[in-house]
GROMACS .gro file of C-alpha atoms in nm:
model
  480
    1MET     CA    1   4.089   2.196  -2.975
    2THR     CA    2   3.725   2.276  -3.059
    3GLN     CA    3   3.543   2.438  -2.768
    4MET     CA    4   3.234   2.262  -2.641
    5ILE     CA    5   2.904   2.452  -2.634
    6PRO     CA    6   2.615   2.408  -2.388
    7LEU     CA    7   2.335   2.173  -2.490
    8GLU     CA    8   2.079   2.459  -2.483
    9ASP     CA    9   2.285   2.659  -2.734
   10TYR     CA   10   2.308   2.364  -2.968
   11VAL     CA   11   1.935   2.286  -2.946
   12THR     CA   12   1.869   2.652  -3.028
   13GLN     CA   13   2.088   2.616  -3.338
   14VAL     CA   14   1.895   2.306  -3.447
   15LEU     CA   15   1.552   2.458  -3.386
   16GLU     CA   16   1.616   2.805  -3.529
   17PRO     CA   17   1.557   2.717  -3.899
   18LEU     CA   18   1.265   2.484  -3.830
   19SER     CA   19   0.907   2.597  -3.895
   20PRO     CA   20   0.588   2.418  -3.795
   21LEU     CA   21   0.445   2.197  -4.067
   22GLU     CA   22   0.092   2.261  -4.185
   23GLY     CA   23  -0.161   2.045  -4.002
   24GLY     CA   24  -0.518   1.965  -4.098
   25ARG     CA   25  -0.858   1.856  -3.973
   26LEU     CA   26  -0.939   1.493  -3.903
   27ALA     CA   27  -1.257   1.304  -3.824
   28LEU     CA   28  -1.253   1.181  -3.465
   29GLY     CA   29  -1.234   0.822  -3.586
   30GLN     CA   30  -0.894   0.901  -3.737
   31ALA     CA   31  -0.765   1.136  -3.467
   32HIS     CA   32  -0.651   0.890  -3.198
   33GLY     CA   33  -0.286   0.953  -3.112
   34ARG     CA   34  -0.271   1.287  -3.293
   35VAL     CA   35  -0.211   1.625  -3.126
   36LEU     CA   36  -0.463   1.910  -3.113
   37ALA     CA   37  -0.348   2.213  -3.309
   38GLU     CA   38  -0.596   2.455  -3.148
   39ASP     CA   39  -0.793   2.495  -2.826
   40VAL     CA   40  -1.131   2.321  -2.857
   41THR     CA   41  -1.467   2.435  -2.719
   42ALA     CA   42  -1.789   2.240  -2.674
   43ALA     CA   43  -2.034   2.247  -2.966
   44VAL     CA   44  -2.323   2.118  -2.753
   45PRO     CA   45  -2.387   2.113  -2.379
   46VAL     CA   46  -2.324   1.800  -2.173
   47PRO     CA   47  -2.573   1.659  -2.101
   48PRO     CA   48  -2.740   1.797  -2.416
   49TRP     CA   49  -3.080   1.787  -2.242
   50THR     CA   50  -3.211   1.734  -1.892
   51ASN     CA   51  -3.230   1.360  -1.833
   52SER     CA   52  -3.283   1.089  -1.576
   53ALA     CA   53  -2.998   0.960  -1.362
   54MET     CA   54  -3.195   0.647  -1.267
   55ASP     CA   55  -3.435   0.386  -1.401
   56GLY     CA   56  -3.764   0.483  -1.240
   57TYR     CA   57  -4.062   0.712  -1.278
   58ALA     CA   58  -4.064   1.075  -1.386
   59VAL     CA   59  -4.296   1.280  -1.167
   60ARG     CA   60  -4.380   1.625  -1.044
   61ALA     CA   61  -4.225   1.642  -0.695
   62GLU     CA   62  -4.532   1.813  -0.554
   63ASP     CA   63  -4.740   1.505  -0.648
   64THR     CA   64  -4.531   1.282  -0.418
   65THR     CA   65  -4.571   1.475  -0.092
   66ALA     CA   66  -4.553   1.250   0.218
   67ALA     CA   67  -4.505   0.929   0.016
   68SER     CA   68  -4.359   0.645   0.223
   69PRO     CA   69  -4.367   0.262   0.235
   70GLN     CA   70  -4.641   0.282   0.495
   71SER     CA   71  -4.839   0.546   0.305
   72PRO     CA   72  -4.754   0.524  -0.066
   73VAL     CA   73  -4.871   0.774  -0.323
   74VAL     CA   74  -5.038   0.607  -0.619
   75LEU     CA   75  -5.017   0.770  -0.962
   76PRO     CA   76  -5.141   0.653  -1.303
   77VAL     CA   77  -4.862   0.573  -1.553
   78THR     CA   78  -4.926   0.743  -1.886
   79GLY     CA   79  -4.627   0.637  -2.093
   80ASP     CA   80  -4.274   0.505  -2.136
   81VAL     CA   81  -3.962   0.718  -2.191
   82PRO     CA   82  -3.679   0.504  -2.333
   83ALA     CA   83  -3.336   0.653  -2.398
   84GLY     CA   84  -3.328   0.834  -2.730
   85ALA     CA   85  -3.700   0.919  -2.737
   86ALA     CA   86  -3.862   1.263  -2.721
   87PRO     CA   87  -4.128   1.221  -2.449
   88GLN     CA   88  -4.475   1.372  -2.431
   89PRO     CA   89  -4.528   1.637  -2.161
   90LEU     CA   90  -4.611   1.501  -1.816
   91ALA     CA   91  -4.960   1.589  -1.695
   92ALA     CA   92  -5.008   1.685  -1.332
   93GLY     CA   93  -5.096   1.392  -1.108
   94THR     CA   94  -4.939   1.132  -1.339
   95ALA     CA   95  -4.606   0.948  -1.384
   96GLN     CA   96  -4.409   0.821  -1.679
   97ARG     CA   97  -4.172   0.522  -1.665
   98ILE     CA   98  -3.824   0.645  -1.761
   99MET     CA   99  -3.486   0.486  -1.833
  100THR     CA  100  -3.143   0.608  -1.722
  101GLY     CA  101  -3.022   0.877  -1.963
  102ALA     CA  102  -3.365   0.934  -2.114
  103MET     CA  103  -3.489   1.288  -2.169
  104LEU     CA  104  -3.698   1.420  -1.880
  105PRO     CA  105  -4.054   1.500  -1.993
  106GLU     CA  106  -4.167   1.860  -1.989
  107GLY     CA  107  -4.348   1.920  -1.661
  108ALA     CA  108  -4.147   1.659  -1.465
  109ASP     CA  109  -3.891   1.782  -1.213
  110ALA     CA  110  -3.787   1.459  -1.035
  111VAL     CA  111  -3.737   1.087  -1.083
  112VAL     CA  112  -3.832   0.828  -0.824
  113LYS     CA  113  -3.603   0.528  -0.870
  114VAL     CA  114  -3.774   0.197  -0.939
  115GLU     CA  115  -3.646   0.054  -0.610
  116ASP     CA  116  -3.866   0.309  -0.427
  117THR     CA  117  -4.183   0.184  -0.599
  118ASP     CA  118  -4.394  -0.132  -0.602
  119GLN     CA  119  -4.256  -0.225  -0.948
  120ALA     CA  120  -3.978  -0.477  -1.009
  121PRO     CA  121  -3.665  -0.362  -1.194
  122GLY     CA  122  -3.605  -0.495  -1.543
  123PRO     CA  123  -3.812  -0.542  -1.858
  124HIS     CA  124  -4.184  -0.566  -1.775
  125PRO     CA  125  -4.503  -0.447  -1.941
  126LEU     CA  126  -4.591  -0.086  -1.869
  127PRO     CA  127  -4.800  -0.080  -1.550
  128GLU     CA  128  -5.127   0.110  -1.535
  129ARG     CA  129  -5.035   0.259  -1.199
  130VAL     CA  130  -4.733   0.287  -0.971
  131GLU     CA  131  -4.703   0.310  -0.594
  132LEU     CA  132  -4.437   0.557  -0.487
  133HIS     CA  133  -4.278   0.466  -0.153
  134ALA     CA  134  -4.056   0.775  -0.122
  135GLU     CA  135  -4.119   1.147  -0.143
  136ALA     CA  136  -3.931   1.326  -0.419
  137ARG     CA  137  -3.782   1.672  -0.406
  138PRO     CA  138  -3.731   1.886  -0.718
  139GLY     CA  139  -3.413   1.776  -0.898
  140LEU     CA  140  -3.401   1.427  -0.741
  141ASN     CA  141  -3.215   1.186  -0.974
  142VAL     CA  142  -3.210   1.448  -1.249
  143ARG     CA  143  -2.911   1.554  -1.461
  144HIS     CA  144  -2.965   1.906  -1.586
  145ALA     CA  145  -2.870   2.013  -1.938
  146GLY     CA  146  -2.522   2.165  -1.945
  147GLU     CA  147  -2.439   2.089  -1.582
  148ASP     CA  148  -2.114   1.922  -1.690
  149VAL     CA  149  -2.020   2.144  -1.987
  150ARG     CA  150  -2.203   2.431  -2.152
  151ALA     CA  151  -2.189   2.501  -2.525
  152GLY     CA  152  -1.886   2.722  -2.589
  153ASP     CA  153  -1.699   2.610  -2.277
  154PRO     CA  154  -1.329   2.522  -2.332
  155VAL     CA  155  -1.283   2.146  -2.313
  156MET     CA  156  -0.932   2.068  -2.441
  157ALA     CA  157  -0.614   2.270  -2.498
  158ALA     CA  158  -0.391   2.286  -2.802
  159GLY     CA  159  -0.102   2.046  -2.761
  160THR     CA  160  -0.312   1.768  -2.608
  161ARG     CA  161  -0.228   1.424  -2.743
  162LEU     CA  162  -0.558   1.256  -2.818
  163SER     CA  163  -0.598   0.941  -2.612
  164ALA     CA  164  -0.901   0.714  -2.644
  165ALA     CA  165  -1.061   0.898  -2.351
  166ALA     CA  166  -0.988   1.236  -2.511
  167VAL     CA  167  -1.146   1.134  -2.842
  168SER     CA  168  -1.452   1.009  -2.653
  169ALA     CA  169  -1.479   1.337  -2.463
  170LEU     CA  170  -1.462   1.537  -2.787
  171ALA     CA  171  -1.743   1.329  -2.934
  172SER     CA  172  -1.953   1.387  -2.621
  173VAL     CA  173  -1.936   1.765  -2.667
  174GLY     CA  174  -2.071   1.744  -3.020
  175LEU     CA  175  -1.755   1.747  -3.230
  176GLY     CA  176  -1.710   1.524  -3.532
  177SER     CA  177  -1.366   1.646  -3.637
  178VAL     CA  178  -1.079   1.840  -3.482
  179PRO     CA  179  -0.777   2.042  -3.602
  180VAL     CA  180  -0.456   1.844  -3.551
  181THR     CA  181  -0.090   1.917  -3.594
  182ALA     CA  182   0.110   1.763  -3.876
  183ARG     CA  183   0.251   1.416  -3.825
  184VAL     CA  184   0.619   1.455  -3.901
  185ARG     CA  185   0.767   1.218  -4.159
  186VAL     CA  186   1.113   1.106  -4.048
  187ALA     CA  187   1.374   0.921  -4.251
  188VAL     CA  188   1.634   0.725  -4.055
  189VAL     CA  189   1.985   0.661  -4.191
  190SER     CA  190   2.251   0.450  -4.018
  191THR     CA  191   2.608   0.497  -4.136
  192GLY     CA  192   2.893   0.249  -4.129
  193ALA     CA  193   3.028  -0.017  -4.362
  194GLU     CA  194   3.043  -0.254  -4.065
  195LEU     CA  195   2.665  -0.264  -4.013
  196ARG     CA  196   2.461  -0.575  -4.089
  197ASP     CA  197   2.092  -0.659  -4.071
  198ALA     CA  198   1.957  -0.782  -3.739
  199GLY     CA  199   2.000  -1.158  -3.715
  200GLU     CA  200   2.251  -1.178  -3.999
  201VAL     CA  201   2.559  -1.395  -3.938
  202LEU     CA  202   2.847  -1.165  -3.845
  203THR     CA  203   3.187  -1.180  -4.005
  204PRO     CA  204   3.499  -1.037  -3.836
  205GLY     CA  205   3.469  -0.660  -3.799
  206THR     CA  206   3.092  -0.640  -3.853
  207ILE     CA  207   2.815  -0.559  -3.604
  208PRO     CA  208   2.432  -0.564  -3.610
  209ASP     CA  209   2.263  -0.239  -3.707
  210SER     CA  210   2.077  -0.179  -3.381
  211ASN     CA  211   2.064   0.199  -3.427
  212GLY     CA  212   1.831   0.186  -3.727
  213LEU     CA  213   1.576  -0.008  -3.523
  214LEU     CA  214   1.632   0.212  -3.218
  215LEU     CA  215   1.575   0.534  -3.411
  216ALA     CA  216   1.270   0.399  -3.596
  217GLY     CA  217   1.115   0.300  -3.263
  218LEU     CA  218   1.197   0.632  -3.099
  219VAL     CA  219   1.039   0.817  -3.391
  220ALA     CA  220   0.716   0.622  -3.344
  221GLU     CA  221   0.723   0.663  -2.965
  222HIS     CA  222   0.743   1.040  -3.010
  223GLY     CA  223   0.435   1.050  -3.233
  224ALA     CA  224   0.602   1.082  -3.573
  225ASP     CA  225   0.601   0.854  -3.880
  226CYS     CA  226   0.919   0.671  -3.974
  227VAL     CA  227   0.888   0.668  -4.353
  228SER     CA  228   1.216   0.491  -4.431
  229VAL     CA  229   1.515   0.321  -4.269
  230ALA     CA  230   1.830   0.315  -4.482
  231ARG     CA  231   2.197   0.241  -4.440
  232SER     CA  232   2.510   0.389  -4.596
  233GLY     CA  233   2.868   0.280  -4.625
  234ASP     CA  234   3.167   0.495  -4.539
  235SER     CA  235   3.209   0.697  -4.858
  236ALA     CA  236   3.086   1.053  -4.902
  237GLU     CA  237   2.943   0.970  -5.245
  238GLU     CA  238   2.732   0.677  -5.123
  239LEU     CA  239   2.611   0.872  -4.822
  240ALA     CA  240   2.509   1.172  -5.035
  241ALA     CA  241   2.301   0.945  -5.258
  242VAL     CA  242   2.134   0.778  -4.959
  243LEU     CA  243   2.050   1.114  -4.803
  244ARG     CA  244   1.900   1.249  -5.128
  245ARG     CA  245   1.676   0.943  -5.151
  246ALA     CA  246   1.579   0.977  -4.784
  247ALA     CA  247   1.483   1.343  -4.836
  248ALA     CA  248   1.228   1.261  -5.105
  249ASP     CA  249   0.948   1.166  -4.866
  250ALA     CA  250   1.068   1.316  -4.537
  251ASP     CA  251   1.023   1.629  -4.330
  252LEU     CA  252   1.330   1.541  -4.119
  253ILE     CA  253   1.629   1.310  -4.158
  254VAL     CA  254   1.800   1.161  -3.851
  255THR     CA  255   2.132   0.981  -3.890
  256SER     CA  256   2.352   0.782  -3.654
  257GLY     CA  257   2.728   0.749  -3.669
  258GLY     CA  258   2.998   0.922  -3.870
  259VAL     CA  259   3.011   1.253  -3.682
  260SER     CA  260   3.343   1.212  -3.501
  261ALA     CA  261   3.696   1.290  -3.616
  262GLY     CA  262   3.779   0.945  -3.749
  263ALA     CA  263   3.957   0.901  -4.080
  264PHE     CA  264   3.654   0.724  -4.230
  265ASP     CA  265   3.361   0.912  -4.074
  266PRO     CA  266   3.137   0.962  -4.379
  267LEU     CA  267   2.935   1.262  -4.260
  268THR     CA  268   3.244   1.469  -4.185
  269MET     CA  269   3.392   1.368  -4.521
  270LEU     CA  270   3.065   1.464  -4.691
  271ALA     CA  271   3.065   1.803  -4.518
  272GLN     CA  272   3.414   1.872  -4.644
  273ALA     CA  273   3.322   1.765  -4.997
  274GLN     CA  274   3.012   1.986  -5.020
  275ARG     CA  275   3.137   2.331  -5.111
  276GLY     CA  276   2.978   2.620  -5.295
  277GLU     CA  277   2.679   2.843  -5.240
  278GLU     CA  278   2.409   2.579  -5.297
  279PRO     CA  279   2.549   2.236  -5.215
  280PRO     CA  280   2.307   1.941  -5.222
  281VAL     CA  281   2.396   1.872  -4.858
  282ARG     CA  282   2.495   2.126  -4.593
  283LEU     CA  283   2.629   2.000  -4.259
  284ASP     CA  284   2.775   2.172  -3.954
  285PHE     CA  285   2.938   1.987  -3.666
  286VAL     CA  286   2.992   2.091  -3.305
  287LYS     CA  287   3.110   1.950  -2.976
  288VAL     CA  288   2.834   1.967  -2.714
  289ALA     CA  289   2.913   1.975  -2.342
  290MET     CA  290   2.714   1.659  -2.268
  291GLN     CA  291   2.794   1.299  -2.190
  292PRO     CA  292   2.722   1.082  -2.377
  293GLY     CA  293   2.671   1.254  -2.711
  294LYS     CA  294   2.949   1.512  -2.740
  295PRO     CA  295   2.988   1.504  -3.122
  296GLN     CA  296   2.676   1.635  -3.298
  297GLY     CA  297   2.582   1.770  -3.638
  298HIS     CA  298   2.292   1.930  -3.820
  299GLY     CA  299   2.208   2.095  -4.149
  300TRP     CA  300   1.989   2.020  -4.450
  301VAL     CA  301   1.960   1.801  -4.757
  302ARG     CA  302   1.815   1.938  -5.079
  303ALA     CA  303   1.533   1.716  -5.205
  304ASP     CA  304   1.454   1.673  -5.573
  305ASP     CA  305   1.151   1.901  -5.534
  306GLY     CA  306   1.376   2.181  -5.407
  307ARG     CA  307   1.288   2.153  -5.037
  308ARG     CA  308   1.563   2.189  -4.780
  309VAL     CA  309   1.495   1.889  -4.556
  310PRO     CA  310   1.653   1.939  -4.211
  311ILE     CA  311   1.896   1.673  -4.095
  312ILE     CA  312   2.015   1.596  -3.742
  313CYS     CA  313   2.328   1.384  -3.715
  314LEU     CA  314   2.374   1.181  -3.396
  315PRO     CA  315   2.674   0.983  -3.272
  316GLY     CA  316   2.682   0.611  -3.343
  317ASN     CA  317   2.690   0.459  -2.996
  318PRO     CA  318   2.342   0.340  -2.890
  319VAL     CA  319   2.323   0.518  -2.554
  320SER     CA  320   2.441   0.835  -2.727
  321VAL     CA  321   2.161   0.784  -2.980
  322LEU     CA  322   1.898   0.750  -2.706
  323VAL     CA  323   2.025   1.053  -2.513
  324SER     CA  324   2.072   1.268  -2.824
  325PHE     CA  325   1.730   1.179  -2.962
  326THR     CA  326   1.564   1.260  -2.630
  327THR     CA  327   1.740   1.592  -2.579
  328ILE     CA  328   1.778   1.719  -2.938
  329VAL     CA  329   1.552   1.536  -3.184
  330ALA     CA  330   1.245   1.536  -2.957
  331PRO     CA  331   1.244   1.920  -2.932
  332ALA     CA  332   1.284   1.935  -3.311
  333LEU     CA  333   0.981   1.710  -3.358
  334ALA     CA  334   0.786   1.932  -3.117
  335ARG     CA  335   0.881   2.239  -3.318
  336LEU     CA  336   0.785   2.078  -3.650
  337THR     CA  337   0.446   1.971  -3.514
  338GLY     CA  338   0.378   2.327  -3.402
  339LEU     CA  339   0.401   2.259  -3.029
  340SER     CA  340   0.572   2.514  -2.807
  341THR     CA  341   0.909   2.421  -2.661
  342SER     CA  342   0.882   2.673  -2.378
  343PRO     CA  343   0.961   2.509  -2.041
  344ASP     CA  344   0.679   2.705  -1.877
  345ALA     CA  345   0.388   2.610  -2.104
  346GLY     CA  346   0.330   2.267  -1.953
  347ARG     CA  347   0.166   2.094  -2.249
  348ASP     CA  348   0.254   1.778  -2.436
  349GLY     CA  349   0.575   1.855  -2.626
  350ASP     CA  350   0.654   2.176  -2.439
  351LEU     CA  351   0.904   1.996  -2.219
  352ALA     CA  352   1.043   1.770  -2.490
  353GLY     CA  353   1.398   1.685  -2.395
  354ARG     CA  354   1.380   1.867  -2.060
  355PRO     CA  355   1.353   1.741  -1.702
  356ARG     CA  356   0.997   1.693  -1.580
  357LEU     CA  357   1.039   1.523  -1.244
  358THR     CA  358   1.291   1.495  -0.961
  359ALA     CA  359   1.419   1.176  -0.798
  360ARG     CA  360   1.695   1.078  -0.555
  361ALA     CA  361   2.010   0.882  -0.629
  362ALA     CA  362   2.012   0.537  -0.469
  363VAL     CA  363   2.385   0.490  -0.543
  364ALA     CA  364   2.686   0.718  -0.579
  365TRP     CA  365   2.891   0.774  -0.893
  366ARG     CA  366   3.154   1.004  -1.045
  367THR     CA  367   3.068   1.240  -1.330
  368PRO     CA  368   3.266   1.360  -1.636
  369PRO     CA  369   3.437   1.698  -1.594
  370SER     CA  370   3.277   2.005  -1.760
  371ARG     CA  371   2.998   1.809  -1.930
  372ARG     CA  372   2.636   1.762  -1.834
  373GLN     CA  373   2.569   1.395  -1.781
  374HIS     CA  374   2.255   1.211  -1.889
  375VAL     CA  375   2.241   0.876  -1.713
  376PRO     CA  376   1.987   0.607  -1.808
  377VAL     CA  377   1.821   0.511  -1.479
  378ARG     CA  378   1.546   0.288  -1.344
  379PHE     CA  379   1.329   0.336  -1.039
  380THR     CA  380   1.429   0.134  -0.737
  381GLU     CA  381   1.376   0.093  -0.364
  382PRO     CA  382   1.553   0.333  -0.123
  383PRO     CA  383   1.896   0.212  -0.010
  384ALA     CA  384   1.911   0.051   0.332
  385ASP     CA  385   2.107   0.344   0.476
  386ALA     CA  386   1.893   0.614   0.309
  387ALA     CA  387   1.830   0.781   0.642
  388GLY     CA  388   2.200   0.864   0.663
  389ALA     CA  389   2.216   1.050   0.331
  390ASP     CA  390   2.365   1.398   0.341
  391PRO     CA  391   2.064   1.633   0.372
  392ALA     CA  392   2.247   1.910   0.187
  393GLY     CA  393   2.425   1.727  -0.095
  394PRO     CA  394   2.557   1.914  -0.400
  395LEU     CA  395   2.243   1.849  -0.606
  396GLY     CA  396   1.982   1.995  -0.372
  397ASP     CA  397   1.808   2.002  -0.037
  398GLN     CA  398   1.698   1.657   0.077
  399THR     CA  399   1.456   1.777   0.342
  400GLY     CA  400   1.115   1.941   0.322
  401GLN     CA  401   0.968   1.933  -0.028
  402ASP     CA  402   1.219   1.669  -0.145
  403ALA     CA  403   1.077   1.421   0.106
  404GLY     CA  404   0.894   1.134  -0.065
  405LEU     CA  405   1.078   1.161  -0.397
  406PRO     CA  406   1.123   0.835  -0.589
  407TRP     CA  407   1.466   0.670  -0.594
  408VAL     CA  408   1.666   0.581  -0.907
  409THR     CA  409   1.979   0.389  -0.991
  410PRO     CA  410   2.176   0.370  -1.320
  411THR     CA  411   2.072   0.081  -1.540
  412HIS     CA  412   2.436  -0.023  -1.580
  413ARG     CA  413   2.717  -0.023  -1.326
  414LEU     CA  414   2.926   0.186  -1.569
  415GLY     CA  415   2.668   0.464  -1.570
  416SER     CA  416   2.622   0.651  -1.898
  417GLY     CA  417   2.884   0.479  -2.113
  418SER     CA  418   2.776   0.532  -2.471
  419HIS     CA  419   2.821   0.167  -2.574
  420LEU     CA  420   2.607   0.003  -2.302
  421VAL     CA  421   2.320  -0.092  -2.532
  422ALA     CA  422   2.222  -0.414  -2.351
  423SER     CA  423   2.112  -0.215  -2.046
  424LEU     CA  424   1.891   0.029  -2.239
  425PRO     CA  425   1.565  -0.171  -2.213
  426ALA     CA  426   1.576  -0.125  -1.835
  427ALA     CA  427   1.600   0.255  -1.861
  428GLN     CA  428   1.285   0.442  -1.752
  429ALA     CA  429   1.428   0.794  -1.751
  430LEU     CA  430   1.745   0.997  -1.798
  431ALA     CA  431   1.891   1.146  -1.482
  432VAL     CA  432   2.051   1.485  -1.549
  433VAL     CA  433   2.367   1.587  -1.363
  434ALA     CA  434   2.491   1.944  -1.410
  435ALA     CA  435   2.833   2.000  -1.563
  436GLU     CA  436   2.972   2.163  -1.246
  437VAL     CA  437   2.888   1.861  -1.028
  438GLU     CA  438   3.186   1.633  -0.977
  439ALA     CA  439   3.011   1.343  -0.808
  440VAL     CA  440   2.663   1.220  -0.722
  441ASP     CA  441   2.610   1.101  -0.366
  442VAL     CA  442   2.338   0.875  -0.226
  443GLY     CA  443   2.028   1.084  -0.161
  444ASP     CA  444   2.114   1.367  -0.404
  445ALA     CA  445   1.822   1.513  -0.597
  446LEU     CA  446   1.835   1.443  -0.972
  447PRO     CA  447   1.619   1.603  -1.242
  448LEU     CA  448   1.465   1.336  -1.467
  449ILE     CA  449   1.367   1.329  -1.832
  450PRO     CA  450   1.102   1.055  -1.874
  451LEU     CA  451   1.147   0.804  -2.156
  452PRO     CA  452   0.824   0.732  -2.351
  453HIS     CA  453   0.665   0.389  -2.301
  454SER     CA  454   0.909   0.312  -2.019
  455PHE     CA  455   0.811   0.566  -1.755
  456PRO     CA  456   0.608   0.425  -1.461
  457TYR     CA  457   0.236   0.496  -1.495
  458HIS     CA  458   0.195   0.602  -1.133
  459LEU     CA  459   0.454   0.880  -1.179
  460GLN     CA  460   0.325   1.008  -1.513
  461ALA     CA  461   0.084   1.262  -1.360
  462ARG     CA  462   0.369   1.414  -1.160
  463ALA     CA  463   0.584   1.432  -1.472
  464ASP     CA  464   0.304   1.596  -1.671
  465ALA     CA  465   0.253   1.868  -1.410
  466PRO     CA  466   0.419   2.210  -1.461
  467GLN     CA  467   0.794   2.195  -1.416
  468SER     CA  468   0.908   2.204  -1.055
  469SER     CA  469   1.097   2.507  -0.933
  470ARG     CA  470   1.365   2.267  -0.819
  471THR     CA  471   1.490   2.227  -1.175
  472ASP     CA  472   1.594   2.512  -1.399
  473PRO     CA  473   1.541   2.494  -1.779
  474SER     CA  474   1.897   2.379  -1.839
  475GLY     CA  475   1.839   2.068  -1.631
  476SER     CA  476   2.067   2.179  -1.349
  477ALA     CA  477   1.937   2.114  -1.003
  478VAL     CA  478   1.893   2.426  -0.791
  479ARG     CA  479   1.806   2.492  -0.430
  480ALA     CA  480   1.435   2.492  -0.358
   0.00000   0.00000   0.00000
């Protein structure tokens, strides 16, 4: 019987031959959704010049001494300062009408807002004079150049995924383009003669190919490009041809199905058929101590241009696909994009496939012996008898810093069964149960791996924070 290996050891095997792909530089208009390849500093200060924080009148503060509604100070108005204009210097004893964000004239050191004058807000002809009803102090309603960010200040770290807000911030500090990591091209291959297109009428013994769609979606949700989705029957020859075609335009191939010990599993048959020093396809298979997803495989496919395109072979059951992609393929994508996979770095991609939050079990369940369990879960309300949960359950201390943790329950009553595809849309995270734990009790602490586009928004900041000391890198819960 083949001995099972820990998940960390297998991920190390998969990642070891992978090298980061070469990135490039993109204009900000094309950079949304991409990942920064380098730390970025400000090219210009923010604000770039001292400007007005209000619509009002630019003045010298000393010219407004003792101004009040009962005793206004009257100053002649010598000009307008709209946003985007370079104003003339302000002469002593005068005022200039100024708009919010407009550059403060040389000589001015304060802005009296229009509400503190005798002028009405809004578009009106430039007055000859203005009554100031409030005394100004130096710096009143003024934004000083560089008070937010100075030129050369760090503004964004390598590994940051560029949201709309991030792209906007980069533009505000004077950047027009940024270095980004490569966008990995992934080819998806589903194996099995029984597979049919979605919506196709099924004949006895056939099933819809849900895995192809699942993998293509997961690739996109993890920031990569799915360049092809193909299917192969159960012969080694057909599969080899499909894989060679998939390798042509891909940086990574991900397959589903055919990795077990069945008599017609095409990937295992292909591995046996490929002998010699330079076979067109090289595959190695292992048993990983995880549930679901025990049978796994990886290797490479030689493309026509001579490249060795890495391949990761996942089991065929849909929950196994989701779990295996999250714990194995996601770290591979992070490595190929040049992101660190260190659990201590705390940036986007660094924790790919690893727990990033802790929750509490709202129900009890049994776990498989000697295998780490990854259970699709959803967030839920605390159970009615939550106060009676064992405060020192096998998965961690339930008092002190565990107080206030969210509660989760498996998305299906059968837990992590690898065939429970209909319950997958409800999954918001994977709960990780260590191999040595025999049962989960109500109230036990559970490390969570968030699932992209399903994880609750209000918990995302907690998940993005540096990894809690409650969870070790293997995903096993430890005492705080």
